[in-house]
Short mmCIF file of C-alpha atoms in Angstrom, two decimals:
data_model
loop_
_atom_site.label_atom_id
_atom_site.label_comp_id
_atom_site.label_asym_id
_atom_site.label_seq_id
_atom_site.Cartn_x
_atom_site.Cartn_y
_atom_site.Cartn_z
CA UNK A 29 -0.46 15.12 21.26
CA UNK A 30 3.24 15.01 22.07
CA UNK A 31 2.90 15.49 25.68
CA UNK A 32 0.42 12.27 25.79
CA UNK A 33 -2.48 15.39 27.48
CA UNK A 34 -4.98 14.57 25.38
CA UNK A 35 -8.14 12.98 26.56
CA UNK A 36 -9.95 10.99 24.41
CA UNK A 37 -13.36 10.16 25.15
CA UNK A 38 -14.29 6.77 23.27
CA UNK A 39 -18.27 5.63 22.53
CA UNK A 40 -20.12 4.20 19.65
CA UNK A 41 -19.37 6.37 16.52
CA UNK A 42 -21.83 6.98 13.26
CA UNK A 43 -20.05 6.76 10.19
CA UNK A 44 -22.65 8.18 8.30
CA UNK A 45 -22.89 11.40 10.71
CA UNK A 46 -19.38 11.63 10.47
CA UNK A 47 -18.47 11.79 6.72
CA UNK A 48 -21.97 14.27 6.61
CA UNK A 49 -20.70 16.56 8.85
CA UNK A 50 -17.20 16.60 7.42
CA UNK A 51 -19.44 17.02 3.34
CA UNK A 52 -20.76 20.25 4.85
CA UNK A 53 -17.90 21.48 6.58
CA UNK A 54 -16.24 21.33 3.39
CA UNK A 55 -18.37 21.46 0.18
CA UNK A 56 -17.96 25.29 0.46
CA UNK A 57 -14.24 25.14 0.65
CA UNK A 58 -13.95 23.45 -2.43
CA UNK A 59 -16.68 25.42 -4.18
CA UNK A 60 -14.52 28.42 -3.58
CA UNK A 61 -11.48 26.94 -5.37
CA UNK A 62 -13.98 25.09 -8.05
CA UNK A 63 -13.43 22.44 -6.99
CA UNK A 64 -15.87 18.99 -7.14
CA UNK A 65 -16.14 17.12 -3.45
CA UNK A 66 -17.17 13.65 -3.97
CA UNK A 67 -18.18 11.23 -1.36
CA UNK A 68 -18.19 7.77 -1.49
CA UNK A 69 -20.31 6.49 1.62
CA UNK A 70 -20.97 2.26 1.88
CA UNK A 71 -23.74 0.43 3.16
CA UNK A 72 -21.95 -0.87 5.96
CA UNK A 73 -23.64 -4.28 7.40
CA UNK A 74 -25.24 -3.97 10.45
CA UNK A 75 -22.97 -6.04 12.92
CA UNK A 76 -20.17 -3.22 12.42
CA UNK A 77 -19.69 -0.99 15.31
CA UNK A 78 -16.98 1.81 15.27
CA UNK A 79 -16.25 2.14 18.83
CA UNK A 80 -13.55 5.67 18.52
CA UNK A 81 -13.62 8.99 19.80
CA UNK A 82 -15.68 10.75 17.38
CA UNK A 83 -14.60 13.86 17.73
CA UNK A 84 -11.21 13.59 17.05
CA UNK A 85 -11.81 11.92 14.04
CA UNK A 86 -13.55 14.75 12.58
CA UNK A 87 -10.79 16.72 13.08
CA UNK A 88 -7.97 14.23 12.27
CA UNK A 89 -9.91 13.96 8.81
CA UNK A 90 -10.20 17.66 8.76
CA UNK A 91 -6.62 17.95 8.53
CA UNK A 92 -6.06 15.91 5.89
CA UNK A 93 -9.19 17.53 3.97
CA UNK A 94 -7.68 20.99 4.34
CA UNK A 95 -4.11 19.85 3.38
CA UNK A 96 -6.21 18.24 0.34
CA UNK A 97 -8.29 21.64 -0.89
CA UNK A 98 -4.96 23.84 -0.10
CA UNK A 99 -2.79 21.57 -2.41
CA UNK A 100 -5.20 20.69 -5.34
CA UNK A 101 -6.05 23.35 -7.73
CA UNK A 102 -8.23 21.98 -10.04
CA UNK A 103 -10.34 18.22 -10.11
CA UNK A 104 -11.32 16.70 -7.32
CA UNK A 105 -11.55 15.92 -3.66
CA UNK A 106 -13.09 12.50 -2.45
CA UNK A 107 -13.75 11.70 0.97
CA UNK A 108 -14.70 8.25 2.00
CA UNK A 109 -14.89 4.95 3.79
CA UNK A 110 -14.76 1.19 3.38
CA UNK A 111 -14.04 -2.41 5.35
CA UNK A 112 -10.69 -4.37 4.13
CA UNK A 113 -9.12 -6.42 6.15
CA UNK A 114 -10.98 -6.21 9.65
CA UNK A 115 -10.13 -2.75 9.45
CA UNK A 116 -12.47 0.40 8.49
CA UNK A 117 -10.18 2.55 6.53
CA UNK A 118 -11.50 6.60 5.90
CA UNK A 119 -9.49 7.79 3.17
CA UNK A 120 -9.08 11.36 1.68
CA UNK A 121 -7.76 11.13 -2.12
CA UNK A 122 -7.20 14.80 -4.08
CA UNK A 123 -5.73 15.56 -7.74
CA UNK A 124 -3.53 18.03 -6.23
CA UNK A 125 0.46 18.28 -6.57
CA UNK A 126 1.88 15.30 -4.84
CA UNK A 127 4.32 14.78 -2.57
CA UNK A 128 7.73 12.88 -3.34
CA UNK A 129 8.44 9.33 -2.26
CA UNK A 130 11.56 10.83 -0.16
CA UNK A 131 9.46 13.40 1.77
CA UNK A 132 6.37 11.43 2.53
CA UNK A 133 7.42 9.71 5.51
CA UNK A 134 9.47 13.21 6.90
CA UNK A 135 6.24 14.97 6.56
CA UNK A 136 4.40 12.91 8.71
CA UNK A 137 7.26 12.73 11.54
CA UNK A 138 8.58 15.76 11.85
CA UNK A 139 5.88 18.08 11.27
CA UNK A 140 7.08 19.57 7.59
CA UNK A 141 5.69 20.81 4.51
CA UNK A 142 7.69 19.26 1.94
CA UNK A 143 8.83 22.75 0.07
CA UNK A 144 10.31 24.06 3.47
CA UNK A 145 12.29 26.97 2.09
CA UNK A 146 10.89 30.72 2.05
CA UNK A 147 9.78 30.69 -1.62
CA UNK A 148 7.12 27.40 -0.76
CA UNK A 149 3.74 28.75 -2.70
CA UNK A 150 1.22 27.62 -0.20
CA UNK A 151 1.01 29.01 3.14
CA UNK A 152 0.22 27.14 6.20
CA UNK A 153 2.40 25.92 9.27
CA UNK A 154 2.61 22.47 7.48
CA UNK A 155 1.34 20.09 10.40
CA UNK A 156 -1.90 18.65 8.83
CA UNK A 157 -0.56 15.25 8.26
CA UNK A 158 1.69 14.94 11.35
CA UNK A 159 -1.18 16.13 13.88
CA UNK A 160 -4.01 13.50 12.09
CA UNK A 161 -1.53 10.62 11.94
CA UNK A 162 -1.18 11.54 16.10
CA UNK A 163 -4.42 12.27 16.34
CA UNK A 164 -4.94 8.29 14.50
CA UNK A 165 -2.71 6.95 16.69
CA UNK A 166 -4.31 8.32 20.22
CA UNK A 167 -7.09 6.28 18.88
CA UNK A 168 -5.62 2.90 18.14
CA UNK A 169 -5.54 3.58 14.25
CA UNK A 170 -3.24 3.99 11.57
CA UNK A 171 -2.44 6.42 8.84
CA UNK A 172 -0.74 5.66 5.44
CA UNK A 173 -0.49 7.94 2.06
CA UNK A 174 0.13 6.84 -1.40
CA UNK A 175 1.34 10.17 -3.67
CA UNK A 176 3.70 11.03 -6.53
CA UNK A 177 4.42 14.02 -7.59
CA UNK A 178 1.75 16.31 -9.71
CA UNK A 179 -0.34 13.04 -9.94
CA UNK A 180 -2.53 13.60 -6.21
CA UNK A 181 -2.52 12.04 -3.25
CA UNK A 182 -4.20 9.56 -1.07
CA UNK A 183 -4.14 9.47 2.85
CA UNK A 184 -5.77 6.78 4.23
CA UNK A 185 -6.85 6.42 8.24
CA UNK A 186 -7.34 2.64 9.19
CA UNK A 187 -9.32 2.23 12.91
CA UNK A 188 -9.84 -1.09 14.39
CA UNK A 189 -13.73 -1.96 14.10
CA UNK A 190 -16.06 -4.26 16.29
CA UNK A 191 -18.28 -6.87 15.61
CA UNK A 192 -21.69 -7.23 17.60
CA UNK A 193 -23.33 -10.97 16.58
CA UNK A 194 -26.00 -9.56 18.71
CA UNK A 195 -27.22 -6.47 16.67
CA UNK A 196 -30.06 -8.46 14.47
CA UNK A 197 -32.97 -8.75 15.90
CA UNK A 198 -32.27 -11.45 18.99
CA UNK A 199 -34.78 -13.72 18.29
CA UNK A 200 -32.07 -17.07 19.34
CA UNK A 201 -30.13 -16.65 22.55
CA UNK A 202 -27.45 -19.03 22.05
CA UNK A 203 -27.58 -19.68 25.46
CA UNK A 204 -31.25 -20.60 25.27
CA UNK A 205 -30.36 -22.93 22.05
CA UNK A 206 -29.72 -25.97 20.95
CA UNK A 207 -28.06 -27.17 17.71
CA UNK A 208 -28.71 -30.97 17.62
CA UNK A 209 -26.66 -32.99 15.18
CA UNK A 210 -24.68 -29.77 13.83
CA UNK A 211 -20.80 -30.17 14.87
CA UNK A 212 -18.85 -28.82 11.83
CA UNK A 213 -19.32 -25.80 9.60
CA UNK A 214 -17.16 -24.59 6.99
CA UNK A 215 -17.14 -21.06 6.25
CA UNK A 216 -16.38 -20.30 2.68
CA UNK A 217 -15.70 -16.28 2.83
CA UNK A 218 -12.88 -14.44 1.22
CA UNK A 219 -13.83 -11.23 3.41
CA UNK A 220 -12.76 -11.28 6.51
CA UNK A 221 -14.62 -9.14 8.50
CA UNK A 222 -17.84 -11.48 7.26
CA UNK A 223 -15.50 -14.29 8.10
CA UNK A 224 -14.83 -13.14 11.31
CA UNK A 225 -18.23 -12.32 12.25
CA UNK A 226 -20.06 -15.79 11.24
CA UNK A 227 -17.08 -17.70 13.37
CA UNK A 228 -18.05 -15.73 16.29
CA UNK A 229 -21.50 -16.38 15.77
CA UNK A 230 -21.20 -20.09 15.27
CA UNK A 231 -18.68 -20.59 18.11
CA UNK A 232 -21.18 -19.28 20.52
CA UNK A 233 -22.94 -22.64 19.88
CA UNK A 234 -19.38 -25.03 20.39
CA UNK A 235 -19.74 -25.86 16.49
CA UNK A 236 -15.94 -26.68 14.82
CA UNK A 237 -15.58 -24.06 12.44
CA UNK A 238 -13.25 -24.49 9.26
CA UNK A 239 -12.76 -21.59 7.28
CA UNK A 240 -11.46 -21.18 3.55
CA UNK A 241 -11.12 -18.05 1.29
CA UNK A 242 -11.03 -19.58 -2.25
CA UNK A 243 -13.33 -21.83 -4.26
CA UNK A 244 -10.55 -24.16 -4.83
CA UNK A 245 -9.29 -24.96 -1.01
CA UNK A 246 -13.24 -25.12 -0.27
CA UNK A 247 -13.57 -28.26 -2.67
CA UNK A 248 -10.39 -29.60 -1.30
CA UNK A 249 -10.99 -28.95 2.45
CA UNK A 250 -14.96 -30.35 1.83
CA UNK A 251 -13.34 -33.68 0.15
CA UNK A 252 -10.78 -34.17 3.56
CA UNK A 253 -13.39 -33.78 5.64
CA UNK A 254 -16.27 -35.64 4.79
CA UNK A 255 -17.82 -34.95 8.39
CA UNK A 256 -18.54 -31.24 7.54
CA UNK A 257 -22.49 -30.60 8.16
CA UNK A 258 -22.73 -27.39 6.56
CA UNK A 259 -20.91 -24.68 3.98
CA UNK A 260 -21.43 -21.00 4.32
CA UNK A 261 -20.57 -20.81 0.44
CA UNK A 262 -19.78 -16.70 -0.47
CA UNK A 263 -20.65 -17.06 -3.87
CA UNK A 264 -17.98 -14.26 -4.92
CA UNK A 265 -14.55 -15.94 -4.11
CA UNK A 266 -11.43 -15.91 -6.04
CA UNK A 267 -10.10 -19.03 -8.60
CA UNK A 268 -13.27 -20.52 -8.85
CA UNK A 269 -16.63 -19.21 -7.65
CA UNK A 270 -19.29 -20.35 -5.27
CA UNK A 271 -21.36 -21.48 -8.28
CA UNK A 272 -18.76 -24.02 -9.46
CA UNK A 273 -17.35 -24.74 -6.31
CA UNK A 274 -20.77 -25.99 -5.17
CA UNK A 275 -20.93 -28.18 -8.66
CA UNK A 276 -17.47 -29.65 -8.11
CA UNK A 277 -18.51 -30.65 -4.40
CA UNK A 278 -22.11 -31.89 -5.40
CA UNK A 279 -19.87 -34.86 -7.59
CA UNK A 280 -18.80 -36.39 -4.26
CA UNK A 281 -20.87 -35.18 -1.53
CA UNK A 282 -24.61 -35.29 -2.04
CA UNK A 283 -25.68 -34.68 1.50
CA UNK A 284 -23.46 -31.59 2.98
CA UNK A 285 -26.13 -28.37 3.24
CA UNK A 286 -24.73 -25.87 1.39
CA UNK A 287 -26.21 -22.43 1.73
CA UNK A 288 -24.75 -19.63 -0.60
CA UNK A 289 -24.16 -16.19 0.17
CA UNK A 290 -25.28 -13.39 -2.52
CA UNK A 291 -24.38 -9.84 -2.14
CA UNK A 292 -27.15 -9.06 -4.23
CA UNK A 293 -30.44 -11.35 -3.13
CA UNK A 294 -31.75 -11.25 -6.98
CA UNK A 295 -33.88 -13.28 -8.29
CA UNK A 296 -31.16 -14.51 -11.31
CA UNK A 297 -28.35 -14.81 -8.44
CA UNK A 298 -30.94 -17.08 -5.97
CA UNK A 299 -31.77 -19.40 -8.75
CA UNK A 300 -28.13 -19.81 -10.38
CA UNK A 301 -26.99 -21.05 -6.71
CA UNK A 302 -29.67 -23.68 -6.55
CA UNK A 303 -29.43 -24.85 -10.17
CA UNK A 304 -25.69 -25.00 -9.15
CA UNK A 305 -26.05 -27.23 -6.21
CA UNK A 306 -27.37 -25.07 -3.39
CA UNK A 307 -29.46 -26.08 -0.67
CA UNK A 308 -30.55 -22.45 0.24
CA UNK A 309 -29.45 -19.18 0.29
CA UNK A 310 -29.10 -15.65 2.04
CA UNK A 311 -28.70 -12.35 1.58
CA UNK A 312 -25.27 -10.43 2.41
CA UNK A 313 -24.73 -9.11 5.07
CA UNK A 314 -26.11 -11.90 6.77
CA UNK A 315 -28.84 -11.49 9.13
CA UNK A 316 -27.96 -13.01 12.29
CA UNK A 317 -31.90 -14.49 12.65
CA UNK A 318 -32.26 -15.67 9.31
CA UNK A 319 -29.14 -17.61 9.48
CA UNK A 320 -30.34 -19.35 12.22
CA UNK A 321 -33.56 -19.86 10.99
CA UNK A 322 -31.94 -21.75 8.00
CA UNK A 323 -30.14 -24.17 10.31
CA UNK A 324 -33.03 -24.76 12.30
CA UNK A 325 -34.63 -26.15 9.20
CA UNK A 326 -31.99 -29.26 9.11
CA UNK A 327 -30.36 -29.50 12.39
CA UNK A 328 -33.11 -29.20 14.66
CA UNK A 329 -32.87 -25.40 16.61
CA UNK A 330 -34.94 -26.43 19.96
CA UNK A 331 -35.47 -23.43 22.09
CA UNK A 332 -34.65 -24.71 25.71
CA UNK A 333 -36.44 -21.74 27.49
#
């Protein structure tokens, strides 16, 4: 790692695979030490794509799992994974003894336990977190830990993720479509990986995209610009909700489409956002197909093959 020698080989990477194999690896290390090993695995949406050598993410998290089971003797080790912030972040969080504010950052630079004298109680050369956090960084990532002493510690690995519009099922080639009459959609999403990955989608048809993260600033932004077509509307934002955002817009613009987006597709949560104001609805994450299929309905998708 120091000597810049080490080749990584980058492809498409399964998350799932990855926090399995790492489950099994070890689930009998902790049931030696009785120990409980909980993973927390998400139903990533579809459009995500980890490109990252997989390998060496196995082992970076190894590290930090075996620095994890070595310092924790009794409660719990959880390994997991979630989006925030355009980012996938694996994190490794134990009930074990901590490390101090002062000697967090020294651990992780100059390859130290953080008891360095002879009488330390835990054995080990004390690289784990200074080998995965340059093991992270070979791989375009980051690596953070939150700890305090006797109260466990949380190492977190953030890797860059991409975002393929063209996953779904490919039923529109933008290039083979035709919006008519749709110029201006405003994106309503305080996540910004979903964000991120409807702009992309929408710009591939040369639509102005406006883009808000609260209810509030999308009832504001809708009433500057009267010319918006349509409104993504997430229905989960913070300060005010899709739900009453949607009621508050409906008072001075009658004729804007506004389809919400649920998390949840229920049956309570579909009618709620058309009693509210809605003209339709989808299902998080969005399918690329459906989406389109909803536009088609009021802007006229002509398929110019």
């Amino acid at each position: 790692i120091v000597s810049d020698n080490l080749k990584v080989n980058t492809s498409l990477a399964d998350v799932s695979t990855v926090l399995q194999k790492l489950t099994e690896k070890f689930s009998r290390l902790c049931a030696k030490k009785n120990l409980e090993l909980v993973l927390e695995q998400p139903a990533l949406p579809p459009y995500i794509n980890l490109i990252t050598d997989e390998s060496l993410l196995i082992k970076s998290l190894s590290h930090l799992l075996n620095n994890a089971v070595k310092f924790t003797s009794n409660g719990c080790i959880t390994l997991g994974c979630m989006l925030k912030d355009g980012q996938l972040e694996f994190y490794v969080k134990d009930t074990g003894i901590g490390i101090a504010k002062e000697a967090q950052q020294r651990i992780i630079e100059f390859f130290m336990q953080e008891n360095y004298s002879n009488s330390r109680t835990h054995e080990g050369n004390g690289l784990g977190l200074s080998v995965a956090a340059g093991l992270i960084n070979l791989l375009g990532g980051k690596l953070h830990l939150e700890s305090e002493k006797e109260a466990g510690t949380t190492v977190v690995i953030s890797l860059p993720v991409n975002i393929d519009t063209d996953q779904h099922d490919d039923i529109y080639n933008p290039e083979k479509v035709e919006l008519k009459k749709l110029s201006c959609v405003l994106v309503a999403e305080d996540d910004e990986v979903s964000s991120q990955f409807l702009e992309t989608l929408l710009r591939k048809f040369e639509i102005t995209v406006l883009k808000t993260t609260t209810g509030t600033k999308t009832v504001e932004i809708c009433r500057k610009n009267p010319d918006i077509d349509v409104i993504l509307m997430d229905i989960k934002m913070s300060e005010m909700d899709g739900y009453e955002a949607t009621r508050e817009i409906r008072l001075f613009n009658k004729e804007v489409i506004i389809i919400a987006q649920t998390a949840y597709g229920l049956t309570g949560d579909k009618r709620q956002a058309i009693e509210s104001g809605c003209t339709e609805y989808v299902s998080k994450p969005v399918n690329r197909g459906k989406l389109m299929t909803l536009l088609g309905k009021y802007f006229l998708i002509e398929n110019q093959m």
